[in-house]
Coordinates of C-alpha atoms in Angstrom, one line a residue:
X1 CA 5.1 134.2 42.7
X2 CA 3.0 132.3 40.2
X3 CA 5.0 132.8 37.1
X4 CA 2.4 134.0 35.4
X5 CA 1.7 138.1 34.0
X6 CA -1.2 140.1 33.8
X7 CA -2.8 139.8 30.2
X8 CA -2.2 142.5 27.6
X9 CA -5.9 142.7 26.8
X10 CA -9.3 142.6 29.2
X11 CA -11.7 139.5 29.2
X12 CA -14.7 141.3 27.8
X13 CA -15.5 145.3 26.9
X14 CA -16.0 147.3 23.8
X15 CA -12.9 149.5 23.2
X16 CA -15.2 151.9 21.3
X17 CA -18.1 151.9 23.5
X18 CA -19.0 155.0 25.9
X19 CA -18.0 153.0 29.0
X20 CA -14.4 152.9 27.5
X21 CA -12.1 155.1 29.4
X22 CA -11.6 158.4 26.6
X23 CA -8.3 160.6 26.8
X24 CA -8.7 164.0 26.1
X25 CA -5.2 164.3 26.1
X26 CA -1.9 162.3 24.7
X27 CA 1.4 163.9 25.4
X28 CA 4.5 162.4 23.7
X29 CA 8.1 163.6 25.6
X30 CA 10.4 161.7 22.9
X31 CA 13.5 163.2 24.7
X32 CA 12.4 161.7 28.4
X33 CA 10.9 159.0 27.1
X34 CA 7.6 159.1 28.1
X35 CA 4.2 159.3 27.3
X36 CA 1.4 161.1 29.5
X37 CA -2.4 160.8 29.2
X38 CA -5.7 163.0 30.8
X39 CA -8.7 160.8 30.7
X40 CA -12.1 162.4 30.5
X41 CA -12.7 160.8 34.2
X42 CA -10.0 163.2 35.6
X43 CA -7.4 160.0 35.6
X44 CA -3.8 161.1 34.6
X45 CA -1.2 159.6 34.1
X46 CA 2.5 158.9 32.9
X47 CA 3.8 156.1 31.2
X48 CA 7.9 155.4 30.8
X49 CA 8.3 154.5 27.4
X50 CA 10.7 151.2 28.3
X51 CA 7.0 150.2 30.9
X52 CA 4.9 150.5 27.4
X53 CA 8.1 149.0 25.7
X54 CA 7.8 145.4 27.5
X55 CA 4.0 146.2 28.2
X56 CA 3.6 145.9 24.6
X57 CA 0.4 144.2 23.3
X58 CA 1.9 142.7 20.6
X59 CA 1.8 139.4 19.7
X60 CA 5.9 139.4 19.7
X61 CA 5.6 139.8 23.3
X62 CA 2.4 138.8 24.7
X63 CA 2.7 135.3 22.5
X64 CA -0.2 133.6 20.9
X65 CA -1.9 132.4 24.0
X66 CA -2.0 132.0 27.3
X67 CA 1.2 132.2 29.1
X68 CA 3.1 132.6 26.2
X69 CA 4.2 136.0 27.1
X70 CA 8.2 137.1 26.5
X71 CA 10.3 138.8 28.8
X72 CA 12.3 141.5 26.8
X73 CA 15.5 142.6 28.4
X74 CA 17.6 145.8 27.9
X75 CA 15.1 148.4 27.0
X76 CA 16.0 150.5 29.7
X77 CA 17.1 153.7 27.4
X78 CA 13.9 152.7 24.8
X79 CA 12.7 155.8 22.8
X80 CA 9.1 156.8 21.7
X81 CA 9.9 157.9 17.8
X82 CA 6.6 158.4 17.0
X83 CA 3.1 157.7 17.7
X84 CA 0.2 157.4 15.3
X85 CA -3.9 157.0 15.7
X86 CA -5.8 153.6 14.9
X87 CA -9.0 154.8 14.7
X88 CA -11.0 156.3 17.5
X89 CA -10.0 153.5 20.0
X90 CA -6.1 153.1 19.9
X91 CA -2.5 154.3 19.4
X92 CA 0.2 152.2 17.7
X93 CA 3.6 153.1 19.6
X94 CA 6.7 153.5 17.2
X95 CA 9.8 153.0 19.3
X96 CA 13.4 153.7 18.5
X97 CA 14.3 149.9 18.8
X98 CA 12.2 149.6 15.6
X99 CA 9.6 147.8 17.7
X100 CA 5.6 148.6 16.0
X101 CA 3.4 145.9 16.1
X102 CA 1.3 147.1 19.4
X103 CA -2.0 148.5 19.4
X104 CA -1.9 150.5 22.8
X105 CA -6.3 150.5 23.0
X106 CA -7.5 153.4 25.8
X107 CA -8.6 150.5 28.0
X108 CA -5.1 148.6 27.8
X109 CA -3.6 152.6 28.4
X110 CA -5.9 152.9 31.7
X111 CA -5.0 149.2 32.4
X112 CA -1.4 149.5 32.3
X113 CA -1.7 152.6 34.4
X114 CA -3.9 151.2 37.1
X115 CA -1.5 147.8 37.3
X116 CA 1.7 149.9 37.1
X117 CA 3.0 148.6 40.4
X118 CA 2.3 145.1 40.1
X119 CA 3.2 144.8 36.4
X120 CA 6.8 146.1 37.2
X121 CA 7.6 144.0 40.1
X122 CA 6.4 140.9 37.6
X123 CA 8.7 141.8 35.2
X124 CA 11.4 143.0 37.4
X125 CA 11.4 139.7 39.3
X126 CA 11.2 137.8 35.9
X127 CA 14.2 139.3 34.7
X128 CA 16.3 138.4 37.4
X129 CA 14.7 135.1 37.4
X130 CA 16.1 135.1 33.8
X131 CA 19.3 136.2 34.4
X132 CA 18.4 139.4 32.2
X133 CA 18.4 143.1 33.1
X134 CA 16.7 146.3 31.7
X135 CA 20.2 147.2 30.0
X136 CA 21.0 144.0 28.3

C-alpha cells in the first residue's frame, strides 16, 4: 500500500464533450441512501451515498494538491437531501451532514463507479490506519 488515493478528477477530457460518458438516468433513494445512474453506453450503476460522501470532489476532501486528500470518518449512516444540476455536465450532491461543496461531473460519476472496488479498500485500509471508522 502506497498511501496514496486515486485522484477525484481525470488528467485530461472535456466533461462536456460527446466522448463524455451521458446519463440518461439519475435516481435519488434519500431513504436507502443511494444514488443510481443509466449511462447512454448501457453502464449502470449504484452509488452508496456515504462512497460519494468520502468520494467527494471537493476541495475539503481532496485538498489543494496532490496528496493532500482527507480521510473523513463516520459517515457510515450519511444521507443524500437533495441533489441539484450544474449545467449539462455535473451534479452538486447535498448531504444530510450539511456537506455541498462537490461537483459530482459524469466522468468523475463513471470513474467512481468503475474504481468502486479499489477506492473502498483505499479508504477502508486508511481508516484503520487512522484509527477511524465509518461510524465515528
Amino acid at each position: 500500500m502506497t498511501g496514496e488515493f486515486p485522484k477525484a478528477v481525470p488528467d485530461g477530457g472535456n466533461y462536456e464533450s460527446n466522448a463524455a460518458p451521458w446519463p440518461t438516468e439519475l435516481r435519488v433513494f434519500k431513504e436507502e441512501g443511494r444514488l443510481e445512474i443509466d449511462f447512454a453506453d448501457g453502464h449502470a450503476c449504484a452509488l452508496p451515498a456515504e462512497y460519494l460522501r468520502v468520494e467527494s470532489p471537493s476541495a475539503e476532501v481532496q485538498g489543494h494538491g496532490p496528496n493532500q486528500k482527507k480521510i473523513v470518518g463516520g459517515r457510515r449512516h450519511v444521507k443524500i437531501a437533495s441533489v441539484e444540476p450544474v449545467g449539462h455536465y455535473a451534479i452538486r450532491i447535498v448531504f444530510d451532514d450539511r456537506h455541498d461543496s462537490g461537483i459530482y461531473s459524469w466522468a468523475y460519476l463513471r470513474e467512481l463507479s468503475e474504481t468502486r472496488t479499489e477506492r473502498w479498500a483505499a479508504y477502508e485500509a486508511a481508516l484503520a490506519q487512522r484509527g477511524l471508522s465509518r461510524d465515528t
